[in-house]
Short mmCIF file of C-alpha atoms in Angstrom, two decimals:
data_model
loop_
_atom_site.label_atom_id
_atom_site.label_comp_id
_atom_site.label_asym_id
_atom_site.label_seq_id
_atom_site.Cartn_x
_atom_site.Cartn_y
_atom_site.Cartn_z
CA UNK A 1 -41.44 -29.79 29.82
CA UNK A 2 -39.33 -31.61 27.27
CA UNK A 3 -37.85 -29.44 24.56
CA UNK A 4 -39.26 -30.09 21.11
CA UNK A 5 -36.95 -31.99 18.86
CA UNK A 6 -35.72 -30.12 15.83
CA UNK A 7 -34.24 -31.88 12.84
CA UNK A 8 -30.61 -30.92 12.29
CA UNK A 9 -31.04 -31.44 8.57
CA UNK A 10 -33.69 -28.68 8.45
CA UNK A 11 -31.44 -26.33 10.41
CA UNK A 12 -28.55 -26.80 7.97
CA UNK A 13 -30.82 -26.58 4.90
CA UNK A 14 -32.16 -23.08 5.59
CA UNK A 15 -28.80 -21.27 5.47
CA UNK A 16 -27.89 -23.11 2.24
CA UNK A 17 -31.09 -21.97 0.50
CA UNK A 18 -30.55 -18.42 1.66
CA UNK A 19 -26.96 -18.47 0.51
CA UNK A 20 -27.96 -19.74 -2.94
CA UNK A 21 -30.68 -17.11 -3.23
CA UNK A 22 -28.31 -14.36 -2.15
CA UNK A 23 -25.69 -15.55 -4.63
CA UNK A 24 -28.25 -15.48 -7.45
CA UNK A 25 -29.32 -11.94 -6.52
CA UNK A 26 -25.71 -10.75 -6.39
CA UNK A 27 -24.95 -12.34 -9.77
CA UNK A 28 -27.96 -10.67 -11.37
CA UNK A 29 -27.06 -7.33 -9.82
CA UNK A 30 -23.48 -7.63 -11.10
CA UNK A 31 -24.73 -8.37 -14.63
CA UNK A 32 -26.98 -5.30 -14.56
CA UNK A 33 -24.39 -2.97 -13.07
CA UNK A 34 -21.86 -3.56 -15.85
CA UNK A 35 -23.96 -2.16 -18.78
CA UNK A 36 -25.42 0.53 -16.55
CA UNK A 37 -21.92 1.58 -15.56
CA UNK A 38 -20.81 1.65 -19.18
CA UNK A 39 -23.90 3.65 -20.09
CA UNK A 40 -23.24 6.10 -17.30
CA UNK A 41 -19.73 6.64 -18.60
CA UNK A 42 -21.10 7.52 -22.06
CA UNK A 43 -23.96 9.74 -20.93
CA UNK A 44 -21.91 12.92 -21.45
CA UNK A 45 -20.98 14.00 -24.96
CA UNK A 46 -18.62 16.63 -23.57
CA UNK A 47 -15.39 14.74 -24.43
CA UNK A 48 -16.56 14.27 -28.02
CA UNK A 49 -17.65 17.91 -28.33
CA UNK A 50 -14.31 19.12 -26.97
CA UNK A 51 -12.47 16.93 -29.44
CA UNK A 52 -14.28 18.03 -32.61
CA UNK A 53 -15.27 21.64 -31.87
CA UNK A 54 -11.97 23.20 -33.06
CA UNK A 55 -12.58 21.86 -36.57
CA UNK A 56 -16.11 23.31 -36.90
CA UNK A 57 -16.44 26.87 -38.21
CA UNK A 58 -19.01 29.62 -38.48
CA UNK A 59 -19.35 31.19 -41.92
CA UNK A 60 -20.43 34.77 -42.55
CA UNK A 61 -20.99 35.96 -46.11
CA UNK A 62 -21.63 39.46 -47.38
CA UNK A 63 -23.13 40.54 -50.68
CA UNK A 64 -23.56 44.00 -52.18
CA UNK A 65 -27.21 44.71 -52.99
CA UNK A 66 -28.93 47.74 -54.49
CA UNK A 67 -29.93 50.46 -52.06
CA UNK A 68 -33.49 51.54 -51.33
CA UNK A 69 -35.08 54.14 -53.56
CA UNK A 70 -37.79 55.27 -51.14
CA UNK A 71 -39.58 54.52 -47.90
CA UNK A 72 -40.48 51.02 -49.20
CA UNK A 73 -42.97 49.79 -46.66
CA UNK A 74 -42.27 52.26 -43.86
CA UNK A 75 -45.26 54.44 -44.82
CA UNK A 76 -47.83 54.13 -47.62
CA UNK A 77 -47.00 55.84 -50.91
CA UNK A 78 -48.52 59.32 -50.99
CA UNK A 79 -48.64 59.60 -47.21
CA UNK A 80 -47.95 63.09 -45.75
CA UNK A 81 -45.09 61.48 -43.81
CA UNK A 82 -43.42 60.13 -46.98
CA UNK A 83 -41.10 63.12 -47.42
CA UNK A 84 -40.12 63.01 -43.76
CA UNK A 85 -39.09 59.35 -43.86
CA UNK A 86 -37.26 59.76 -47.18
CA UNK A 87 -35.26 62.65 -45.68
CA UNK A 88 -34.53 60.51 -42.60
CA UNK A 89 -33.25 57.63 -44.74
CA UNK A 90 -31.16 59.94 -46.92
CA UNK A 91 -29.45 61.41 -43.86
CA UNK A 92 -28.57 57.92 -42.64
CA UNK A 93 -27.25 57.07 -46.10
CA UNK A 94 -25.13 60.24 -46.19
CA UNK A 95 -27.52 61.90 -48.57
CA UNK A 96 -27.56 59.05 -51.08
CA UNK A 97 -30.81 57.13 -50.72
CA UNK A 98 -29.89 54.85 -53.62
CA UNK A 99 -26.46 53.85 -52.29
CA UNK A 100 -25.68 50.10 -52.53
CA UNK A 101 -25.50 48.32 -49.18
CA UNK A 102 -24.12 45.03 -47.88
CA UNK A 103 -26.33 42.10 -46.92
CA UNK A 104 -24.98 39.38 -44.60
CA UNK A 105 -25.86 35.70 -44.22
CA UNK A 106 -24.76 33.02 -41.77
CA UNK A 107 -23.94 29.34 -42.09
CA UNK A 108 -21.63 26.61 -40.87
CA UNK A 109 -18.81 24.47 -42.16
CA UNK A 110 -15.90 22.29 -41.11
CA UNK A 111 -12.19 21.93 -41.84
CA UNK A 112 -11.17 18.72 -43.63
CA UNK A 113 -7.41 19.21 -43.90
CA UNK A 114 -4.64 20.91 -41.93
CA UNK A 115 -3.82 23.13 -44.91
CA UNK A 116 -7.21 24.86 -44.73
CA UNK A 117 -9.81 23.21 -46.96
CA UNK A 118 -13.34 23.85 -45.64
CA UNK A 119 -16.59 22.14 -46.65
CA UNK A 120 -20.00 23.84 -46.50
CA UNK A 121 -23.26 24.07 -48.48
CA UNK A 122 -23.34 25.79 -51.84
CA UNK A 123 -26.42 27.77 -50.85
CA UNK A 124 -24.51 29.23 -47.86
CA UNK A 125 -21.92 30.98 -50.05
CA UNK A 126 -23.74 31.30 -53.38
CA UNK A 127 -23.44 34.83 -54.78
CA UNK A 128 -21.24 36.03 -51.90
CA UNK A 129 -18.71 38.79 -52.50
CA UNK A 130 -16.84 38.04 -49.29
CA UNK A 131 -16.65 34.93 -47.09
CA UNK A 132 -15.38 35.12 -43.52
CA UNK A 133 -14.53 31.98 -41.53
CA UNK A 134 -14.70 32.14 -37.72
CA UNK A 135 -12.96 29.40 -35.76
CA UNK A 136 -13.85 28.02 -32.34
CA UNK A 137 -11.04 29.99 -30.70
CA UNK A 138 -12.46 33.25 -32.06
CA UNK A 139 -9.92 33.83 -34.83
CA UNK A 140 -11.15 34.81 -38.29
CA UNK A 141 -9.85 34.25 -41.82
CA UNK A 142 -11.10 35.16 -45.27
CA UNK A 143 -11.90 32.23 -47.56
CA UNK A 144 -11.89 31.77 -51.31
CA UNK A 145 -14.17 29.44 -53.25
CA UNK A 146 -12.39 26.47 -54.81
CA UNK A 147 -15.48 24.98 -56.44
CA UNK A 148 -19.20 24.32 -56.02
CA UNK A 149 -21.70 21.63 -56.97
CA UNK A 150 -25.33 22.82 -56.98
CA UNK A 151 -26.54 19.26 -57.68
CA UNK A 152 -25.49 18.10 -54.20
CA UNK A 153 -25.42 21.59 -52.63
CA UNK A 154 -21.74 21.21 -51.67
CA UNK A 155 -19.04 23.90 -51.79
CA UNK A 156 -15.30 23.68 -51.12
CA UNK A 157 -13.51 26.69 -49.64
CA UNK A 158 -9.87 27.41 -48.78
CA UNK A 159 -8.29 29.57 -46.08
CA UNK A 160 -4.64 30.47 -45.62
CA UNK A 161 -3.51 30.03 -42.00
CA UNK A 162 -0.13 30.59 -40.33
CA UNK A 163 0.03 26.99 -39.16
CA UNK A 164 -1.75 23.63 -39.43
CA UNK A 165 -5.45 23.71 -38.60
CA UNK A 166 -7.40 21.12 -36.58
CA UNK A 167 -9.53 19.06 -38.94
CA UNK A 168 -11.93 16.11 -39.04
CA UNK A 169 -12.13 13.07 -41.30
CA UNK A 170 -15.02 11.56 -43.22
CA UNK A 171 -16.50 8.21 -42.23
CA UNK A 172 -18.14 5.61 -44.50
CA UNK A 173 -21.77 6.76 -44.40
CA UNK A 174 -22.94 3.38 -45.71
CA UNK A 175 -22.04 1.94 -42.30
CA UNK A 176 -24.41 4.31 -40.47
CA UNK A 177 -27.45 2.43 -39.17
CA UNK A 178 -30.90 3.67 -38.29
CA UNK A 179 -30.79 4.20 -34.52
CA UNK A 180 -27.10 5.16 -34.32
CA UNK A 181 -26.32 8.19 -32.17
CA UNK A 182 -25.17 11.31 -34.04
CA UNK A 183 -24.09 14.84 -33.11
CA UNK A 184 -24.74 17.99 -35.17
CA UNK A 185 -22.58 21.08 -34.76
CA UNK A 186 -22.85 24.54 -36.23
CA UNK A 187 -24.12 28.10 -35.95
CA UNK A 188 -27.93 27.84 -35.57
CA UNK A 189 -29.79 31.14 -35.93
CA UNK A 190 -26.50 33.00 -35.58
CA UNK A 191 -26.09 31.94 -31.95
CA UNK A 192 -22.50 30.79 -32.39
CA UNK A 193 -21.06 27.33 -31.80
CA UNK A 194 -23.78 24.92 -30.74
CA UNK A 195 -24.07 21.14 -30.29
CA UNK A 196 -27.20 19.00 -30.63
CA UNK A 197 -27.60 15.23 -30.45
CA UNK A 198 -30.01 12.66 -31.83
CA UNK A 199 -30.10 9.47 -33.84
CA UNK A 200 -30.11 8.44 -37.47
CA UNK A 201 -33.85 8.35 -38.20
CA UNK A 202 -33.71 7.03 -41.77
CA UNK A 203 -31.28 6.38 -44.61
CA UNK A 204 -31.16 7.00 -48.38
CA UNK A 205 -33.67 9.83 -48.38
CA UNK A 206 -34.20 11.69 -51.68
CA UNK A 207 -35.48 15.27 -51.73
CA UNK A 208 -35.32 16.72 -55.22
CA UNK A 209 -31.88 16.17 -56.68
CA UNK A 210 -30.65 13.49 -59.06
CA UNK A 211 -27.77 12.51 -56.79
CA UNK A 212 -29.54 12.87 -53.44
CA UNK A 213 -28.58 10.46 -50.67
CA UNK A 214 -29.62 12.07 -47.42
CA UNK A 215 -29.31 10.81 -43.87
CA UNK A 216 -32.39 11.81 -41.87
CA UNK A 217 -31.83 12.73 -38.22
CA UNK A 218 -33.80 14.10 -35.28
CA UNK A 219 -30.78 16.04 -33.98
CA UNK A 220 -31.85 19.69 -33.82
CA UNK A 221 -30.92 21.48 -37.06
CA UNK A 222 -31.99 25.08 -37.64
CA UNK A 223 -31.18 27.94 -39.98
CA UNK A 224 -27.48 28.61 -39.73
CA UNK A 225 -26.68 24.91 -39.28
CA UNK A 226 -26.49 24.56 -43.07
CA UNK A 227 -23.09 23.28 -44.14
CA UNK A 228 -22.20 22.03 -40.67
CA UNK A 229 -21.11 18.45 -39.93
CA UNK A 230 -23.09 15.49 -38.64
CA UNK A 231 -20.74 13.35 -36.54
CA UNK A 232 -20.83 9.74 -35.45
CA UNK A 233 -19.68 8.76 -31.97
CA UNK A 234 -16.11 8.35 -33.25
CA UNK A 235 -15.92 12.03 -34.13
CA UNK A 236 -16.03 11.33 -37.88
CA UNK A 237 -18.26 13.18 -40.35
CA UNK A 238 -21.04 11.05 -41.84
CA UNK A 239 -23.05 13.89 -43.36
CA UNK A 240 -23.30 17.60 -44.18
CA UNK A 241 -26.37 19.24 -42.65
CA UNK A 242 -28.35 20.68 -45.54
CA UNK A 243 -32.11 20.96 -45.03
CA UNK A 244 -34.99 20.55 -42.60
CA UNK A 245 -38.65 19.66 -42.99
CA UNK A 246 -40.65 22.18 -41.00
CA UNK A 247 -43.98 23.99 -41.19
CA UNK A 248 -42.68 26.94 -39.16
CA UNK A 249 -39.02 27.28 -40.15
CA UNK A 250 -37.73 25.76 -36.91
CA UNK A 251 -36.56 22.27 -36.05
CA UNK A 252 -39.30 19.69 -35.52
CA UNK A 253 -36.90 16.75 -35.51
CA UNK A 254 -36.73 16.06 -39.26
CA UNK A 255 -33.36 17.15 -40.62
CA UNK A 256 -31.38 15.99 -43.64
CA UNK A 257 -27.62 15.61 -44.07
CA UNK A 258 -26.00 14.78 -47.39
CA UNK A 259 -24.24 11.43 -46.91
CA UNK A 260 -20.45 11.62 -46.61
CA UNK A 261 -19.88 9.05 -49.38
CA UNK A 262 -21.52 11.49 -51.81
CA UNK A 263 -19.69 14.48 -50.37
CA UNK A 264 -16.21 12.95 -50.50
CA UNK A 265 -16.47 12.22 -54.23
CA UNK A 266 -17.63 15.77 -54.91
CA UNK A 267 -14.92 17.29 -52.71
CA UNK A 268 -12.19 15.25 -54.39
CA UNK A 269 -13.27 16.48 -57.82
CA UNK A 270 -13.65 20.09 -56.69
CA UNK A 271 -10.19 19.96 -55.16
CA UNK A 272 -8.63 18.46 -58.31
CA UNK A 273 -10.57 20.20 -61.08
CA UNK A 274 -12.49 23.05 -59.43
CA UNK A 275 -15.68 21.47 -60.82
CA UNK A 276 -17.48 18.12 -60.94
CA UNK A 277 -16.90 15.60 -63.71
CA UNK A 278 -19.60 12.93 -63.68
CA UNK A 279 -19.96 10.00 -66.02
CA UNK A 280 -22.63 10.11 -68.75
CA UNK A 281 -24.23 7.06 -70.35
CA UNK A 282 -26.45 8.89 -72.82
CA UNK A 283 -29.88 7.28 -72.39
CA UNK A 284 -33.36 8.20 -71.20
CA UNK A 285 -34.71 5.71 -68.72
CA UNK A 286 -37.72 4.85 -66.58
CA UNK A 287 -38.39 2.36 -63.78
CA UNK A 288 -39.61 -1.14 -64.61
CA UNK A 289 -43.07 -1.52 -63.07
CA UNK A 290 -44.89 -4.79 -62.46
CA UNK A 291 -47.09 -4.44 -65.54
CA UNK A 292 -44.13 -3.43 -67.72
CA UNK A 293 -42.17 -6.47 -66.46
CA UNK A 294 -45.11 -8.74 -67.29
CA UNK A 295 -45.53 -7.23 -70.74
CA UNK A 296 -41.83 -7.76 -71.48
CA UNK A 297 -41.67 -11.23 -69.98
CA UNK A 298 -39.22 -10.22 -67.26
CA UNK A 299 -38.97 -12.29 -64.09
CA UNK A 300 -38.72 -9.29 -61.74
CA UNK A 301 -39.73 -5.63 -61.84
CA UNK A 302 -36.19 -4.28 -61.51
CA UNK A 303 -33.61 -2.55 -63.67
CA UNK A 304 -33.85 0.58 -65.81
CA UNK A 305 -35.92 0.56 -69.00
CA UNK A 306 -34.31 2.55 -71.83
CA UNK A 307 -36.90 4.79 -73.51
CA UNK A 308 -34.58 6.67 -75.86
CA UNK A 309 -30.94 6.56 -77.00
CA UNK A 310 -29.72 9.92 -78.38
CA UNK A 311 -26.31 10.33 -79.94
CA UNK A 312 -23.73 9.51 -77.31
CA UNK A 313 -21.82 6.72 -75.55
CA UNK A 314 -24.73 4.25 -75.29
CA UNK A 315 -25.74 4.73 -78.92
CA UNK A 316 -22.17 4.15 -80.08
CA UNK A 317 -22.06 0.93 -78.03
CA UNK A 318 -25.22 -0.41 -79.69
CA UNK A 319 -27.81 0.16 -76.95
CA UNK A 320 -31.41 0.44 -78.14
CA UNK A 321 -34.71 1.80 -76.86
CA UNK A 322 -36.54 -1.03 -75.13
CA UNK A 323 -33.39 -2.51 -73.59
CA UNK A 324 -33.58 -3.08 -69.84
CA UNK A 325 -30.31 -2.31 -68.07
CA UNK A 326 -29.84 -4.93 -65.37
CA UNK A 327 -26.15 -4.49 -64.54
CA UNK A 328 -23.68 -1.61 -64.73
CA UNK A 329 -19.94 -2.15 -64.19
CA UNK A 330 -20.64 -5.44 -62.42
CA UNK A 331 -23.23 -3.96 -60.03
CA UNK A 332 -26.89 -4.97 -60.21
CA UNK A 333 -29.22 -2.13 -61.24
CA UNK A 334 -32.28 -2.01 -59.00
CA UNK A 335 -33.97 1.10 -60.41
CA UNK A 336 -33.34 4.31 -62.33
CA UNK A 337 -32.19 6.28 -59.28
CA UNK A 338 -29.54 3.68 -58.52
CA UNK A 339 -28.32 3.63 -62.12
CA UNK A 340 -28.05 7.43 -62.31
CA UNK A 341 -25.91 7.46 -59.16
CA UNK A 342 -23.73 4.59 -60.39
CA UNK A 343 -23.08 6.28 -63.72
CA UNK A 344 -22.51 9.69 -62.12
CA UNK A 345 -19.97 8.22 -59.71
CA UNK A 346 -18.00 6.60 -62.54
CA UNK A 347 -14.93 8.32 -64.06
CA UNK A 348 -15.34 10.15 -67.36
CA UNK A 349 -13.73 8.19 -70.18
CA UNK A 350 -13.92 4.85 -68.38
CA UNK A 351 -15.09 1.86 -70.42
CA UNK A 352 -17.64 -0.19 -68.47
CA UNK A 353 -19.63 -3.35 -69.11
CA UNK A 354 -23.38 -2.77 -69.25
CA UNK A 355 -25.65 -5.84 -69.29
CA UNK A 356 -29.09 -5.44 -70.87
CA UNK A 357 -32.10 -7.63 -71.50
CA UNK A 358 -33.22 -7.39 -75.13
CA UNK A 359 -36.17 -9.44 -76.42
CA UNK A 360 -35.79 -11.89 -73.57
CA UNK A 361 -32.05 -12.40 -74.01
CA UNK A 362 -29.14 -11.05 -71.97
CA UNK A 363 -26.31 -9.25 -73.73
CA UNK A 364 -23.32 -7.22 -72.55
CA UNK A 365 -22.21 -3.95 -74.14
CA UNK A 366 -18.96 -2.08 -73.59
CA UNK A 367 -19.67 1.63 -73.14
CA UNK A 368 -17.08 4.40 -72.88
CA UNK A 369 -18.65 7.03 -70.63
CA UNK A 370 -18.86 10.68 -71.61
CA UNK A 371 -19.12 13.69 -69.28
CA UNK A 372 -22.55 14.61 -67.90
CA UNK A 373 -21.84 18.33 -67.54
CA UNK A 374 -20.95 18.65 -71.23
CA UNK A 375 -23.94 16.66 -72.45
CA UNK A 376 -26.81 18.08 -70.39
CA UNK A 377 -27.96 20.27 -73.29
CA UNK A 378 -27.85 17.49 -75.87
CA UNK A 379 -30.96 16.98 -77.99
CA UNK A 380 -32.00 13.35 -78.59
CA UNK A 381 -31.63 12.11 -82.14
CA UNK A 382 -34.79 10.69 -83.72
CA UNK A 383 -34.42 7.76 -86.10
CA UNK A 384 -36.06 7.84 -89.49
CA UNK A 385 -38.71 5.19 -90.04
CA UNK A 386 -40.40 3.86 -93.14
CA UNK A 387 -42.84 5.99 -95.13
CA UNK A 388 -46.49 5.72 -94.13
CA UNK A 389 -49.35 5.01 -96.44
CA UNK A 390 -51.04 7.95 -98.13
CA UNK A 391 -54.52 7.43 -96.68
CA UNK A 392 -54.82 7.77 -92.90
CA UNK A 393 -56.74 5.02 -91.10
CA UNK A 394 -58.58 5.52 -87.80
CA UNK A 395 -59.56 2.79 -85.33
CA UNK A 396 -60.45 2.31 -81.65
CA UNK A 397 -58.10 -0.07 -79.86
CA UNK A 398 -57.04 -0.56 -76.20
CA UNK A 399 -59.22 2.36 -75.15
CA UNK A 400 -57.52 4.64 -77.68
CA UNK A 401 -58.69 6.22 -80.91
CA UNK A 402 -55.70 5.90 -83.22
CA UNK A 403 -54.82 7.21 -86.65
CA UNK A 404 -51.76 7.00 -88.87
CA UNK A 405 -49.53 10.05 -88.90
CA UNK A 406 -49.73 12.54 -91.74
CA UNK A 407 -47.66 15.64 -92.41
CA UNK A 408 -50.58 17.76 -91.19
CA UNK A 409 -50.81 15.79 -87.94
CA UNK A 410 -47.05 16.00 -87.39
CA UNK A 411 -47.19 19.76 -87.76
CA UNK A 412 -50.24 20.00 -85.50
CA UNK A 413 -48.63 17.85 -82.78
CA UNK A 414 -45.23 19.51 -83.08
CA UNK A 415 -43.58 16.22 -84.05
CA UNK A 416 -40.40 15.83 -86.09
CA UNK A 417 -40.95 15.67 -89.83
CA UNK A 418 -39.59 12.10 -89.92
CA UNK A 419 -41.54 10.84 -86.89
CA UNK A 420 -43.26 7.51 -87.54
CA UNK A 421 -46.08 5.95 -85.53
CA UNK A 422 -49.76 6.24 -84.62
CA UNK A 423 -51.33 9.41 -83.30
CA UNK A 424 -53.77 9.23 -80.39
CA UNK A 425 -56.76 11.41 -81.30
CA UNK A 426 -58.96 10.48 -78.31
CA UNK A 427 -58.82 8.43 -75.11
CA UNK A 428 -61.75 6.70 -73.40
CA UNK A 429 -61.84 8.28 -69.92
CA UNK A 430 -63.06 4.98 -68.42
CA UNK A 431 -60.13 3.02 -69.86
CA UNK A 432 -56.86 1.87 -68.33
CA UNK A 433 -55.05 3.95 -70.95
CA UNK A 434 -56.58 7.14 -69.50
CA UNK A 435 -55.70 6.04 -65.94
CA UNK A 436 -52.09 5.56 -67.02
CA UNK A 437 -51.84 9.05 -68.44
CA UNK A 438 -52.31 8.62 -72.19
CA UNK A 439 -53.93 11.65 -73.80
CA UNK A 440 -54.94 12.94 -77.21
CA UNK A 441 -51.83 14.17 -78.99
CA UNK A 442 -49.59 11.32 -77.83
CA UNK A 443 -47.77 9.33 -80.51
CA UNK A 444 -47.23 5.55 -80.24
CA UNK A 445 -44.01 4.57 -82.00
CA UNK A 446 -43.54 1.01 -80.74
CA UNK A 447 -45.68 -1.88 -79.57
CA UNK A 448 -44.22 -5.05 -78.11
CA UNK A 449 -40.79 -3.47 -78.57
CA UNK A 450 -41.22 -3.29 -82.35
CA UNK A 451 -41.90 -0.21 -84.44
CA UNK A 452 -45.47 0.42 -85.56
CA UNK A 453 -46.46 2.73 -88.40
CA UNK A 454 -49.92 1.41 -89.27
CA UNK A 455 -53.05 0.22 -87.46
CA UNK A 456 -52.55 -3.22 -89.01
CA UNK A 457 -49.07 -3.51 -87.48
CA UNK A 458 -50.45 -2.63 -84.03
CA UNK A 459 -53.18 -5.27 -84.40
CA UNK A 460 -50.50 -7.81 -85.31
CA UNK A 461 -48.58 -6.94 -82.12
CA UNK A 462 -51.75 -7.36 -80.06
CA UNK A 463 -52.46 -10.74 -81.62
CA UNK A 464 -48.86 -11.89 -81.14
CA UNK A 465 -48.91 -10.89 -77.44
CA UNK A 466 -52.18 -12.75 -76.87
CA UNK A 467 -50.84 -15.82 -78.65
CA UNK A 468 -47.75 -15.73 -76.41
CA UNK A 469 -49.96 -15.67 -73.32
CA UNK A 470 -49.17 -12.07 -72.39
CA UNK A 471 -51.68 -10.20 -70.26
CA UNK A 472 -50.53 -6.78 -71.44
CA UNK A 473 -48.80 -5.04 -74.32
CA UNK A 474 -45.89 -2.63 -73.92
CA UNK A 475 -46.22 0.64 -75.85
CA UNK A 476 -43.57 3.30 -76.43
CA UNK A 477 -45.39 6.63 -76.25
CA UNK A 478 -43.94 10.02 -77.16
CA UNK A 479 -45.31 13.35 -76.00
CA UNK A 480 -43.58 16.52 -77.24
CA UNK A 481 -40.70 14.27 -78.20
CA UNK A 482 -40.24 12.79 -74.72
CA UNK A 483 -40.60 8.99 -74.66
CA UNK A 484 -41.97 6.67 -71.99
CA UNK A 485 -43.17 3.06 -71.90
CA UNK A 486 -46.72 2.19 -70.88
CA UNK A 487 -48.10 -1.36 -70.46
CA UNK A 488 -51.80 -1.70 -71.33
CA UNK A 489 -53.94 -4.71 -70.46
CA UNK A 490 -55.06 -6.77 -73.45
CA UNK A 491 -58.43 -7.26 -71.78
CA UNK A 492 -59.41 -3.69 -72.76
#
């Protein structure tokens, strides 16, 4: 039987195809192995923890509190066992049942300089008579308070050590991205030094403070972690662990750390002055909403609308109620929260350029900033307007029942004797005005950014707005002296 002929070209082709396929598989495998290998090398956070642990501290505070005066909850008052338990307590208090006792609290902190400056939360050390710092190696030192800032819940402490202390540096928290890995360290629930890891869950969170800028993280944070550091993967502090959101008091993966860029400014001032010194512009402001922007003829709903200008830096520079601040010191103002932070971060006494929109035109004012802490109790000055007519006039307009102010009405509403405007005596509950919060007792002092003292003047402002093609009219409304702007639709 003749052997079957086999093409030599087919024989040589098969090994070539296999070799090419094998080469492709090897190339793909090599490409996958490289990132997997790098990931495997970074799976352990032990090197980072070993590096930064010596700079993290446990904080124990003690406070003297009044002693108990009786059983207080051990047995009901009047119980036959009351005398027995009081005698038992007195024996344990050396016969003095009312003797003051010490109460302890725990928290965390971290060293920021080799000469012993320590950062923690204000609420950790507030009211403490004694503060004890425990280091990672077990040594302990007493600390003194250099300064505190309740607005950001930051406190700066100082310890005196025999030699230089290990410390950590702050990072630029603005560079932290959602999804970045972070590590929290501290003394949760009094368990001693503990490390937890997670990611940055969100940025620029606000809780309740004027200067809030929190980093949200899912790294486990519990009671006792307060004041401890939140690290990036470089071992730099990007936040100070401050609060958690939890229905049960334990970590559910929603923790908040005050951003390092806020903390560093506070720490620098506490170190230099022992207190904070924030800039003060001297205005009352509100956000620019879409309807307010339309009523004022603004292109975008951004900036900070000035509702009142009491005596202070802004007043001296010529700022007026109704101005919209669009730029502060060369930085665009997006909203009121951003402006408050910009002003607060500016040095006291600095002269800055503030750009405002006034009656559709841009103008720049030069304002020399005052100090916020000294001005917080200032009372706004109220300008004197023209005298009103003797006979009050009442009319329904824009869903409001309005009347001219009289001395009797001013006294009844608790308004200043020189207050000028129109009093709201009733509000139609089906109207837009009611939906936007206007109520009987409010006083309208401006319409269309011009003062109004009579019903006729308000009607003129309405007619002028309609003639200009406006869909709404901007009103300046005062309630108990506090001003705010409200835009009402002219279709009402």
